[in-house]
Structure formats: structure tokens, C-alpha cells
mmCIF file of C-alpha atoms in Angstrom:
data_model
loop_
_atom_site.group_PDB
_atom_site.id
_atom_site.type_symbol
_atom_site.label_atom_id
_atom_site.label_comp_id
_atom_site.label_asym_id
_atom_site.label_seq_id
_atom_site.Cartn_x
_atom_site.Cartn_y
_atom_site.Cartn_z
ATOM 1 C CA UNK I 204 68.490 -13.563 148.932
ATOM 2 C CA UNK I 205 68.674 -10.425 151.081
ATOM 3 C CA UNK I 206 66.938 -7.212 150.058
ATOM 4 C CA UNK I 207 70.427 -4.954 149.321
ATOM 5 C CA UNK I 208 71.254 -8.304 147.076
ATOM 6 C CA UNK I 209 68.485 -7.892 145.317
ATOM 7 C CA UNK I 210 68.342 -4.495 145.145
ATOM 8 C CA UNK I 211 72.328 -4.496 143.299
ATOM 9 C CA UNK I 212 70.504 -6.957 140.776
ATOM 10 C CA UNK I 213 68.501 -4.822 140.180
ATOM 11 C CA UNK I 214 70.357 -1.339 139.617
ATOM 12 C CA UNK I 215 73.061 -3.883 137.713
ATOM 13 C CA UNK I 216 70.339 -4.533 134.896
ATOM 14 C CA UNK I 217 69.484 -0.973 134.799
ATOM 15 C CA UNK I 218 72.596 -0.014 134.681
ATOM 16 C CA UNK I 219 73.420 -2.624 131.781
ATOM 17 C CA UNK I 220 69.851 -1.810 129.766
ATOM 18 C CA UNK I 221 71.206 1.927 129.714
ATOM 19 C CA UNK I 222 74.806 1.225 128.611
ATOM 20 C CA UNK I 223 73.061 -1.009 126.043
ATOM 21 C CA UNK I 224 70.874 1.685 124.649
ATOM 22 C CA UNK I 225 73.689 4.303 124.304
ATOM 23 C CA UNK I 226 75.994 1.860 122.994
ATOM 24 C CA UNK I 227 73.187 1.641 120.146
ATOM 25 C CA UNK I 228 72.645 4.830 120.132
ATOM 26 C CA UNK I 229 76.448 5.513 119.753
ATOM 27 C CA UNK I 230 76.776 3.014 116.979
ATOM 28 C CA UNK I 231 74.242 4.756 114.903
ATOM 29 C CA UNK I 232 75.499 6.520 111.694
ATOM 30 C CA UNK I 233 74.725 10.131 111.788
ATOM 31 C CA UNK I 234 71.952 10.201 109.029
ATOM 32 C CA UNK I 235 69.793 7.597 107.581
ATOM 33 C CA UNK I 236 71.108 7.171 104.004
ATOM 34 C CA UNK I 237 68.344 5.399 102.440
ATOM 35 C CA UNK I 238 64.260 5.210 102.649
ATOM 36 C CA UNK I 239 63.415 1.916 101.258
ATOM 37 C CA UNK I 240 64.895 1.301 98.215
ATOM 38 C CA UNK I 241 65.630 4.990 97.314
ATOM 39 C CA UNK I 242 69.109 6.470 98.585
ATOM 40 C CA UNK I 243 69.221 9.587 100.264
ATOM 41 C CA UNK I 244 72.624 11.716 99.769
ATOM 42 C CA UNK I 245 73.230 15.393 99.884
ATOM 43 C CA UNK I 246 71.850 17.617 99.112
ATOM 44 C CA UNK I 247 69.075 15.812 101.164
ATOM 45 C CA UNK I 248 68.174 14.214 104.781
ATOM 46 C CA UNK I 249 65.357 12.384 106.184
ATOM 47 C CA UNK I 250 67.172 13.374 109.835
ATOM 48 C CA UNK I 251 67.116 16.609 110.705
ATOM 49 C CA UNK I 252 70.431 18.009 110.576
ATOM 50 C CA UNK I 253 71.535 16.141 107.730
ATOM 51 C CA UNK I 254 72.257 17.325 103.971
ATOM 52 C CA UNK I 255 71.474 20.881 103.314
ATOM 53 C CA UNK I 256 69.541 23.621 105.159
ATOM 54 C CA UNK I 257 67.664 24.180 101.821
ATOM 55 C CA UNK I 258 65.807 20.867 101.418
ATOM 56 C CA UNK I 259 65.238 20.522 105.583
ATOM 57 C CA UNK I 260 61.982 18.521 106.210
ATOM 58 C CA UNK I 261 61.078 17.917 102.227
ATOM 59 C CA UNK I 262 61.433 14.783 102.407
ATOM 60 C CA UNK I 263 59.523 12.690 104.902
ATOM 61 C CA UNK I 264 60.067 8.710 105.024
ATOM 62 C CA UNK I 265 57.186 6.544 106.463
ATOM 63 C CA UNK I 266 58.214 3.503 108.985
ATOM 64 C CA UNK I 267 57.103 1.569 105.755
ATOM 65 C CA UNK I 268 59.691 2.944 104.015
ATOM 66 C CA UNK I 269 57.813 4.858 101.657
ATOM 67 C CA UNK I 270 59.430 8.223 100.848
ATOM 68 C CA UNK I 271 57.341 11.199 100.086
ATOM 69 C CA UNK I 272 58.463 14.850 99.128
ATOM 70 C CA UNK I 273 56.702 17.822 100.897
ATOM 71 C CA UNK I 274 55.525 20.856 98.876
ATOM 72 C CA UNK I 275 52.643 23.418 99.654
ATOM 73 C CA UNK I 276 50.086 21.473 97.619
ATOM 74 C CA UNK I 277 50.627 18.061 99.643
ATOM 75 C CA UNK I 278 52.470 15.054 99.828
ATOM 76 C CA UNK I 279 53.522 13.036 96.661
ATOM 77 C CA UNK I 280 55.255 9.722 96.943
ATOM 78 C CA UNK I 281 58.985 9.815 95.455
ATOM 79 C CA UNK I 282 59.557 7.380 92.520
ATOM 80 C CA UNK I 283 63.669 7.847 91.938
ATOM 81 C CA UNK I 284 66.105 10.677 92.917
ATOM 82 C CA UNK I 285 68.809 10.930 90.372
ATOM 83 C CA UNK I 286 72.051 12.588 91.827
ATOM 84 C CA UNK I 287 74.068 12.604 88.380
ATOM 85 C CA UNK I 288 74.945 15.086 86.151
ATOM 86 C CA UNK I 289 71.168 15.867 86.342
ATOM 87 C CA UNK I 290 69.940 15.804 89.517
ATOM 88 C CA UNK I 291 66.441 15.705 90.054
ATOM 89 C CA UNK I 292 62.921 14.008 92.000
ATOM 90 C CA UNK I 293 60.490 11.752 90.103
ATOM 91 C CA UNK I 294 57.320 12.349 91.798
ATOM 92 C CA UNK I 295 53.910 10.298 91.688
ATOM 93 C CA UNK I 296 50.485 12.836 91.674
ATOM 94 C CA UNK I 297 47.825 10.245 92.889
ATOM 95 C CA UNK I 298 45.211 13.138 92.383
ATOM 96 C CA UNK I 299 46.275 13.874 88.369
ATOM 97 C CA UNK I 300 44.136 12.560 85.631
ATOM 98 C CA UNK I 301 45.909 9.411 84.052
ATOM 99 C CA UNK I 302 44.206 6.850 80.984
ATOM 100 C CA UNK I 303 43.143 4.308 83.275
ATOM 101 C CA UNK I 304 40.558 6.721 84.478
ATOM 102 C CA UNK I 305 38.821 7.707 81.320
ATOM 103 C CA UNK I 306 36.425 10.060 80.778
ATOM 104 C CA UNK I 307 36.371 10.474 84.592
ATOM 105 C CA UNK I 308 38.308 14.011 84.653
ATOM 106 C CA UNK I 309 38.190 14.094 88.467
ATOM 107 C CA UNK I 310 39.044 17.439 90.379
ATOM 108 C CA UNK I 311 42.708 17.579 91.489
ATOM 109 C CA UNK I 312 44.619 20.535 92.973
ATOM 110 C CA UNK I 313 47.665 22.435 90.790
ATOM 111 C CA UNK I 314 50.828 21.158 92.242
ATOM 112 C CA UNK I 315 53.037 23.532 93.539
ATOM 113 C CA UNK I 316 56.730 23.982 94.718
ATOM 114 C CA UNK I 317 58.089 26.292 97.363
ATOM 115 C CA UNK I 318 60.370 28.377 95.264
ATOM 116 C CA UNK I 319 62.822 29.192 98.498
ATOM 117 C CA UNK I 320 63.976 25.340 98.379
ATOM 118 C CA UNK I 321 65.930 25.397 95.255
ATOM 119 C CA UNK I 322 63.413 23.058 93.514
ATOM 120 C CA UNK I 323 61.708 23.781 90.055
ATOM 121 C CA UNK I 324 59.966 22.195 87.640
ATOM 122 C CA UNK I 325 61.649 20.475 85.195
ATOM 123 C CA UNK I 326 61.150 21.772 81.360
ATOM 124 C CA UNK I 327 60.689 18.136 80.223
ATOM 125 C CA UNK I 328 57.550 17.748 81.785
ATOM 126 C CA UNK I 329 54.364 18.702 79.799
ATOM 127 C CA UNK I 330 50.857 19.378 81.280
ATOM 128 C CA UNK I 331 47.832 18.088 79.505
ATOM 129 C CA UNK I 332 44.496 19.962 80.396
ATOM 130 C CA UNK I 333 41.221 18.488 79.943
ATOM 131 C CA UNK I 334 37.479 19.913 79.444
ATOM 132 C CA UNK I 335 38.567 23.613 79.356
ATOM 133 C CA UNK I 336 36.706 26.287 79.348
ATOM 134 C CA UNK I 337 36.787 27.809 75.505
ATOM 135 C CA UNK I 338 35.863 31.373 76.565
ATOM 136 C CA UNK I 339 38.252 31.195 79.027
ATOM 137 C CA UNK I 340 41.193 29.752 77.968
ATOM 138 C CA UNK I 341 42.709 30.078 74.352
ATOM 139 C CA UNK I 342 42.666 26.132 72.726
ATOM 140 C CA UNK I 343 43.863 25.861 69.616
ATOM 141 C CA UNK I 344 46.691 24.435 67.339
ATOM 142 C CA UNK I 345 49.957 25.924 68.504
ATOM 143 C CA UNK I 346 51.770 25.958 65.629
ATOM 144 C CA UNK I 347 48.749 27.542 63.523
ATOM 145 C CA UNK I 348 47.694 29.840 66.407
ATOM 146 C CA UNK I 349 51.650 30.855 66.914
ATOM 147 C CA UNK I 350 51.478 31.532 62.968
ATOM 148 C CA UNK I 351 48.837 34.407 63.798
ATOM 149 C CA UNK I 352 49.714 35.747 66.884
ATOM 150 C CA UNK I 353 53.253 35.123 67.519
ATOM 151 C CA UNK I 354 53.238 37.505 70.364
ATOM 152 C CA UNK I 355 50.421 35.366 72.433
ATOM 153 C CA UNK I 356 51.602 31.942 71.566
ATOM 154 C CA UNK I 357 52.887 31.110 74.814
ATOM 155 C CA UNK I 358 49.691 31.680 76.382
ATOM 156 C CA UNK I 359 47.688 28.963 74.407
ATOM 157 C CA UNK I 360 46.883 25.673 74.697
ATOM 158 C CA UNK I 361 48.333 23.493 72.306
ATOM 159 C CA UNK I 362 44.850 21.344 71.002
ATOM 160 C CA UNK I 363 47.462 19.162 68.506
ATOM 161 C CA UNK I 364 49.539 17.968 70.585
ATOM 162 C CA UNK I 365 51.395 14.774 70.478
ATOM 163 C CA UNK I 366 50.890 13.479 73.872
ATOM 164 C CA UNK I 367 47.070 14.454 73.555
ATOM 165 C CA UNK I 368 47.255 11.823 70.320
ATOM 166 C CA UNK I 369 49.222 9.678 71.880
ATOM 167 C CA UNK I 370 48.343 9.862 75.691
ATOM 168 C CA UNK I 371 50.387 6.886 77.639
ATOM 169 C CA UNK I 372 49.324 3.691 78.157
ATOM 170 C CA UNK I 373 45.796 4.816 76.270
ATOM 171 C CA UNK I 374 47.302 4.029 72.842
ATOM 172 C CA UNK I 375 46.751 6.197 69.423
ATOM 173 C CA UNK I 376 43.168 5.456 69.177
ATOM 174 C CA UNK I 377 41.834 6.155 72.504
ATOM 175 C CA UNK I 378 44.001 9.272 72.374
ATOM 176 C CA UNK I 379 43.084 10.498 68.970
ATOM 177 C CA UNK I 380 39.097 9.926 70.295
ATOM 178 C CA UNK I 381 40.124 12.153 73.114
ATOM 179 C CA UNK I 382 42.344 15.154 71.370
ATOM 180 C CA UNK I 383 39.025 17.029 71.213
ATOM 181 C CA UNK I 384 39.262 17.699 74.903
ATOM 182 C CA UNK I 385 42.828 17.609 75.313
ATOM 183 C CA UNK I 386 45.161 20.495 74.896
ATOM 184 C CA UNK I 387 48.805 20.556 75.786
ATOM 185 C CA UNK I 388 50.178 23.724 78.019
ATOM 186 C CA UNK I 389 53.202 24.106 79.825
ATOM 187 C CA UNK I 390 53.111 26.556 82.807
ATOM 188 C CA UNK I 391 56.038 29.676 82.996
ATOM 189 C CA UNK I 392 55.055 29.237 87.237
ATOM 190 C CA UNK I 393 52.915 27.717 89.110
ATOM 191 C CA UNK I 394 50.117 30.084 89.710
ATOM 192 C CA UNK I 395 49.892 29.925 85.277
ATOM 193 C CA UNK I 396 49.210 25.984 86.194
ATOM 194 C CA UNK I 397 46.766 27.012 89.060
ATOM 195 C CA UNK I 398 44.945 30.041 86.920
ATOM 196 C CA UNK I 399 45.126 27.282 83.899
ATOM 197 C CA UNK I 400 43.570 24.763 86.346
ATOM 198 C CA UNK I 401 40.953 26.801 87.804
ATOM 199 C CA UNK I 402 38.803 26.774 84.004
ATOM 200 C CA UNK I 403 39.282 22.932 83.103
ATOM 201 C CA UNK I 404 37.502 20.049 84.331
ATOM 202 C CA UNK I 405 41.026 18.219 85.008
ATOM 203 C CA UNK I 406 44.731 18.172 84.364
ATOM 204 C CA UNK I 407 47.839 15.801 84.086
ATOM 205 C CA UNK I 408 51.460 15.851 84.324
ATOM 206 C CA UNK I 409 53.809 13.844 81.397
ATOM 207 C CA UNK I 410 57.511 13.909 81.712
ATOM 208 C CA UNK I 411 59.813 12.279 78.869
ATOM 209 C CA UNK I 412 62.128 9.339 80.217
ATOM 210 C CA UNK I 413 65.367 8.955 79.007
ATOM 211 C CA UNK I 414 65.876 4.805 77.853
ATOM 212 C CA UNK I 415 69.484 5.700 77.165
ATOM 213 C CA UNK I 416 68.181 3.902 73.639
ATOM 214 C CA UNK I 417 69.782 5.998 70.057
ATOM 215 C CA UNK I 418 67.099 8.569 68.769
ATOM 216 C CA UNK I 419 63.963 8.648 68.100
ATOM 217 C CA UNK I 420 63.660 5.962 70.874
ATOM 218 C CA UNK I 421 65.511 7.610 73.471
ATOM 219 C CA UNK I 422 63.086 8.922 75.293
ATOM 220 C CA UNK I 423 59.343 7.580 76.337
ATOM 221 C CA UNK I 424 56.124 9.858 77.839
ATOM 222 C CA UNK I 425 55.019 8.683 81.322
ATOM 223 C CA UNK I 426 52.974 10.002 83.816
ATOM 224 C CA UNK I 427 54.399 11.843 87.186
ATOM 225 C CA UNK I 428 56.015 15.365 87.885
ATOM 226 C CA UNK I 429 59.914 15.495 87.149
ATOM 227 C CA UNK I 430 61.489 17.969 89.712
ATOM 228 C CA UNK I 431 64.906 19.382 89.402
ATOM 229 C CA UNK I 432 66.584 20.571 92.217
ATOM 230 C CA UNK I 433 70.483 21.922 92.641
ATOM 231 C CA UNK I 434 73.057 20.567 94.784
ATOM 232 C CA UNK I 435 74.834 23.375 96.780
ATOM 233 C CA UNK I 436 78.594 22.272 97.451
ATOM 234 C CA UNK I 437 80.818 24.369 99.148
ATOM 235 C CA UNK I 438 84.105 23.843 100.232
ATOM 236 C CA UNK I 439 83.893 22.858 103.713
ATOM 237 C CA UNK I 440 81.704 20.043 102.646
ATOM 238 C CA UNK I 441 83.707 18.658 99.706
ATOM 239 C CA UNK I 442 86.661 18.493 102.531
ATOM 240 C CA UNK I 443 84.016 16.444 105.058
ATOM 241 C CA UNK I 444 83.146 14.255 102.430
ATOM 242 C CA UNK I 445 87.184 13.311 101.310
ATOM 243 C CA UNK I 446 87.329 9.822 102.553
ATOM 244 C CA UNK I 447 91.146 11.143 103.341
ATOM 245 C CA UNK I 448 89.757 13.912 105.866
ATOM 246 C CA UNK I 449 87.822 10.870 107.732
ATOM 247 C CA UNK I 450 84.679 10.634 105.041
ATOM 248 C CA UNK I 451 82.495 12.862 107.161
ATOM 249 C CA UNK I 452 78.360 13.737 105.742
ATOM 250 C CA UNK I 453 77.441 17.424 105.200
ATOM 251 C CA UNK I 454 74.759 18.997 107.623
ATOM 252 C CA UNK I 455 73.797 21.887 109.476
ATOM 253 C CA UNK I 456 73.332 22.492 113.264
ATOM 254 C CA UNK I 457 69.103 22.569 113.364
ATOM 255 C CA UNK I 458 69.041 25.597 115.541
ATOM 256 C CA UNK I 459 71.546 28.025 113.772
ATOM 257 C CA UNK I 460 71.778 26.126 110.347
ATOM 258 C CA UNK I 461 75.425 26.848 109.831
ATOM 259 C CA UNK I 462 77.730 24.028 108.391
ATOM 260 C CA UNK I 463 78.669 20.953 110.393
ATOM 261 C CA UNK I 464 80.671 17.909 109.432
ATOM 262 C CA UNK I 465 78.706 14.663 111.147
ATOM 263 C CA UNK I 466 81.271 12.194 112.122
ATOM 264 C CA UNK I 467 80.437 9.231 113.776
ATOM 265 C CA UNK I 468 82.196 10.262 116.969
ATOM 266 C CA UNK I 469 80.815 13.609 116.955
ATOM 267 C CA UNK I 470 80.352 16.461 115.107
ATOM 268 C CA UNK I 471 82.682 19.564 113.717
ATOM 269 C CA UNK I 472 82.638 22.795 111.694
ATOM 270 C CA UNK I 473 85.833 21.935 109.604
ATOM 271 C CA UNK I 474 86.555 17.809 108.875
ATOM 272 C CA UNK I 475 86.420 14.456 110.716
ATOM 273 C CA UNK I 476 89.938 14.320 111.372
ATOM 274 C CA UNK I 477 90.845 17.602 112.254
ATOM 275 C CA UNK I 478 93.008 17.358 114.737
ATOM 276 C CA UNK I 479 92.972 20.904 115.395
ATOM 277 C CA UNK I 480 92.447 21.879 120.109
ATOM 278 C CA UNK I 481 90.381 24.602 118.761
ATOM 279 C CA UNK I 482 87.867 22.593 117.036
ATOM 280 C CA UNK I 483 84.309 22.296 119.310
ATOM 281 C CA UNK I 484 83.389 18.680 118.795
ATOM 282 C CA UNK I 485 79.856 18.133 120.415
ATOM 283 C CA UNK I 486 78.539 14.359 120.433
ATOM 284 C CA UNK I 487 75.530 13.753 119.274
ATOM 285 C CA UNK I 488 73.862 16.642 117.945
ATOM 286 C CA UNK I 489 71.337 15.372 114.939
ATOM 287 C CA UNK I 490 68.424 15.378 115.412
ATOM 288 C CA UNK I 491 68.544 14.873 118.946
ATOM 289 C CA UNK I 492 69.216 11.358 118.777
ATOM 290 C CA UNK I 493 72.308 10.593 120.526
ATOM 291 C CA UNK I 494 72.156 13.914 122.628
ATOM 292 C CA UNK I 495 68.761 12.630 124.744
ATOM 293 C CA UNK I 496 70.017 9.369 124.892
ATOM 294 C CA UNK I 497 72.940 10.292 126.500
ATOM 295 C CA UNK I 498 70.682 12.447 128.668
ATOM 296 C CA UNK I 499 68.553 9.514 129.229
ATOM 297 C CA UNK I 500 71.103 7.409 130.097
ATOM 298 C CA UNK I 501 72.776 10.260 132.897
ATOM 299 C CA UNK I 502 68.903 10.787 134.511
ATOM 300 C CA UNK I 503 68.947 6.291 134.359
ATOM 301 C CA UNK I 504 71.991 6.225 136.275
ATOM 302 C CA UNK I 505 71.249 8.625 138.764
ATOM 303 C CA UNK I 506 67.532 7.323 139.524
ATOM 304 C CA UNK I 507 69.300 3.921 139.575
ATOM 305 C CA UNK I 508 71.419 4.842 142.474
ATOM 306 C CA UNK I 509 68.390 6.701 144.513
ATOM 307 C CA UNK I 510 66.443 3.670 143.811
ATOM 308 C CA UNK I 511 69.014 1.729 145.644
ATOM 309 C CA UNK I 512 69.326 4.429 148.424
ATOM 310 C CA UNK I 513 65.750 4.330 148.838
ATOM 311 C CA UNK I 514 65.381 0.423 148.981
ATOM 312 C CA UNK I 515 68.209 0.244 151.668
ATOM 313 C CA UNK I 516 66.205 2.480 153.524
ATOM 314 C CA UNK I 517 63.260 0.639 153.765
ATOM 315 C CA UNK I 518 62.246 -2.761 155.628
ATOM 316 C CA UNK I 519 64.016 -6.422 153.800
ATOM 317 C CA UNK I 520 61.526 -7.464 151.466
ATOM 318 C CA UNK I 521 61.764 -11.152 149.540
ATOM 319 C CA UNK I 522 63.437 -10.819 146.099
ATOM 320 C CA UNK I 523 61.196 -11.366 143.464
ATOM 321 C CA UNK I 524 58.203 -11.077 145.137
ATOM 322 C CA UNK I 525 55.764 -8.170 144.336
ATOM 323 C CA UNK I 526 54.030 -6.858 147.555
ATOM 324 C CA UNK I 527 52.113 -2.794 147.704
ATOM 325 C CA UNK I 528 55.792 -1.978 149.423
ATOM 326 C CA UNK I 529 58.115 -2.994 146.942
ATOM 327 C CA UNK I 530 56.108 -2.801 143.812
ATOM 328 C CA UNK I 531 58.117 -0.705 140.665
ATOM 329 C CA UNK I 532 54.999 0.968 139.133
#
């Protein structure tokens, strides 16, 4: 075989390695819709680009698959994200006091939530404190403290408790052995939780689950951080998302952060299917995916070619055969 043959072979399975990866990269859906087995719709994205402009870069999925949310206090791995008529996050605080750990009130830090992202914290949690400081912080029966001084009773913490009697997965005895150092408080912001924090040996987070059981069973303590967050809907992404309009997925263009409509041919300010010669479709534009592999693929093609201008150019070398004048690398 004659060096330009072998030359051809070669720029043909360039050639055909490129057109391979943009035909994958083509074929990819705009955003990732799922991190393990936890689905990820709007308002949210693990792609940047995708869902809304208020939650970018929250959430943060491993190559495991293990999704965690992103707040100013750290990391916390993601348990469920409800999008339903109550939409919120079920975290997991690996740092927070739980029963398995006894009378070992480690130090944790006072989780905290970036109040620009539309995320709060949910009123059904309840924050147990333990080992506080008496001089410091006011510990006594709530509803007999609230009796006396009506006009401080939100700044107490509640010694009676019923989750400080009956702690999860400690039982009634363990946690009635424990109420003595247990007192129940629940935070009107998060520097409260951190001031709170800052004069007791420990602290824990308990939000109520809803069984969907009939009362008084219809809801159960567990430990973990409930998170609400909103879901900001606007017109031009109600009309992406109509299946009729081509079933497009709300995002934002990562430089100026105004609307987009991701489409898997491209992307568009109104709806997939606008048919509209005004409309500015632009392949390819989350998180840079598609875009640099289309750039890759032009910059593949053209050092294909000089390759083969350069190889023509030189002396006949045997195909296949690696010498210091035709070696690749």
C-alpha cells in the first residue's frame, strides 16, 4: 500500500471518529433529566443552562449519581425532590446530631440557605438543641414560659417538647432519659439557628413526613432538613413545554440569563416549533456541549486535511509501520 493510500485511510477514520462524536453529541437531549434515581425538572438543572436562572449550580450530581444541593454552609446529599402541589428538597445533614450517636453531641455547623435562590426552610421542620448554655439561652417549658411572658415566647427553647420525648428511632425511654438536655426551637432565620447554635454543645434537624395515612398517623418525625423552594413559570415557558408547540425544556442562555426554549435541534426565545424567519435558532448552546463539539469537530476536519497535505509532501513511507518520520505523537 502506497503512502497517499494510507494516508486517505487514515484522514477517512478521522473523519468518521468526528462525525461519530457529533452525531452523539447531536443526539443528546438538551438537559440531563435525572441524577440517579431522583428526577430533575424545572425549576432545576444539573446542566448549566437548564431550568431556571434562580436555582443555577444548586444542584451538583456526582458521576456516581449521587445528587447533592449547594448552600453556603456545604454540601448535603438530596434524599427526594417533590414537584407537586408542594414542591420542595429533602436534604440529609451528615454533620447533625441523630440517636444513633448518643450522648456524643458532636460539633456541627448551622445550616444555611442563600436567601436570593428562592429556597427557605420549610415550617415543618423542628430543630432540637442539645447541652445549651442556661445563662445563655432561655430553656424552659413553652407553654408554661409562654403563660408568663407571652411577649418573649418565641425566643425560648421549648424543654417539653414532644420530639425531645420521643426523639426518632431512640424510642420513649431513651428520649424521656434525654429531655433534660433537649429543648425544641425553631429558628425565624438562619443567623437565630447560628446565634442558637453558637451556646449548645449540638443541634438536629426533624421534619414531619406525610404517610398519606388518616390522622393522628398521618404524619411521622424523621431526621433531615425539608427545603421548600418555588417554581417560577412564566408564559414563554408554559408555551415551550406544550407538547403541541414541539415539547421544548425551559432554560436560560448562561451568559445573559434571559429565557430560552432548548429544543433538540437547537435553541429559541419563543417555542420549538416556531416557525417564525425572525426567530435566532443557535445549535447547541447548553452548557457548551454541543457548541465545542461542533467546534471540535470543524478544527478535526481541517487538521485532517493538513495532515494529508503534509504526508503527501513528505517521502512514501510503509503503511502501518511506525518509524521517527511518520510517527503521530
Amino acid at each position: 500500500m502506497d503512502s497517499p493510500t494510507c494516508s486517505l485511510s487514515l484522514l477517512t477514520l478521522i473523519i468518521l471518529t468526528i462525525i461519530s462524536t457529533l452525531s452523539a453529541s447531536f443526539a443528546r437531549t438538551p438537559c440531563r433529566t435525572s441524577c440517579g434515581k431522583i428526577p430533575i425538572n424545572y425549576p432545576f438543572g444539573i446542566d448549566d443552562g437548564c431550568g431556571s436562572p434562580y436555582y443555577r449550580h444548586l444542584l451538583v450530581c456526582s458521576e456516581s449519581g449521587n445528587l447533592d444541593l449547594r448552600t453556603p454552609s456545604g454540601r448535603y446529599p438530596v434524599r427526594t425532590i417533590n414537584y407537586g402541589t408542594d414542591p420542595h428538597i429533602l436534604i440529609i445533614d451528615p454533620f447533625m446530631w441523630n440517636c444513633h450517636d448518643g450522648d456524643n453531641f458532636r460539633s456541627t455547623r448551622a445550616f444555611s440557605l442563600d436567601a436570593s435562590t428562592h429556597l427557605s426552610l420549610s415550617p415543618q421542620n423542628e430543630y432540637l438543641f442539645f447541652n445549651c448554655s442556661g445563662t445563655d439561652v432561655i430553656i424552659e417549658p413553652k407553654p408554661v414560659f409562654c403563660e408568663r411572658f407571652p411577649e418573649r415566647c418565641d425566643s425560648s427553647c421549648d424543654s417539653s417538647s414532644y420530639l425531645c420525648r420521643h426523639l426518632p428511632e431512640c424510642g420513649s425511654v431513651v428520649g424521656a432519659m434525654m429531655s433534660g438536655s433537649c429543648c425544641s426551637y425553631y429558628p425565624k432565620a438562619t443567623e437565630s439557628l447560628r446565634l442558637l447554635l453558637s451556646h449548645c454543645a449540638s443541634y438536629t434537624s426533624v421534619y414531619w413526613r406525610n404517610t398519606g395515612e388518616t390522622q393522628p398517623y398521618d404524619q411521622v418525625p424523621e431526621y433531615g432538613v425539608r427545603v421548600d423552594f418555588d417554581v417560577p413559570v412564566t408564559t414563554r415557558c408554559l408555551q415551550c413545554q406544550d407538547m403541541t408547540k414541539g415539547g421544548g425544556t425551559c432554560g436560560f442562555d448562561i451568559h445573559s440569563q434571559d429565557f430560552l426554549c432548548l429544543c433538540g435541534k437547537g435553541n429559541v426565545t419563543t417555542y420549538c416549533d416556531d416557525q417564525s424567519g425572525s426567530e435566532h435558532r443557535r445549535v447547541g448552546v447548553i452548557a457548551g456541549t454541543v457548541s465545542a463539539a461542533s467546534a471540535a469537530g470543524v478544527l478535526g476536519i481541517g487538521a485532517g486535511i493538513w495532515y494529508l497535505r503534509k504526508v503527501r509532501a513528505t517521502a512514501p513511507v510503509t503503511c502501518g509501520v511506525q518509524s521517527n518520520e511518520n510517527r503521530l505523537f
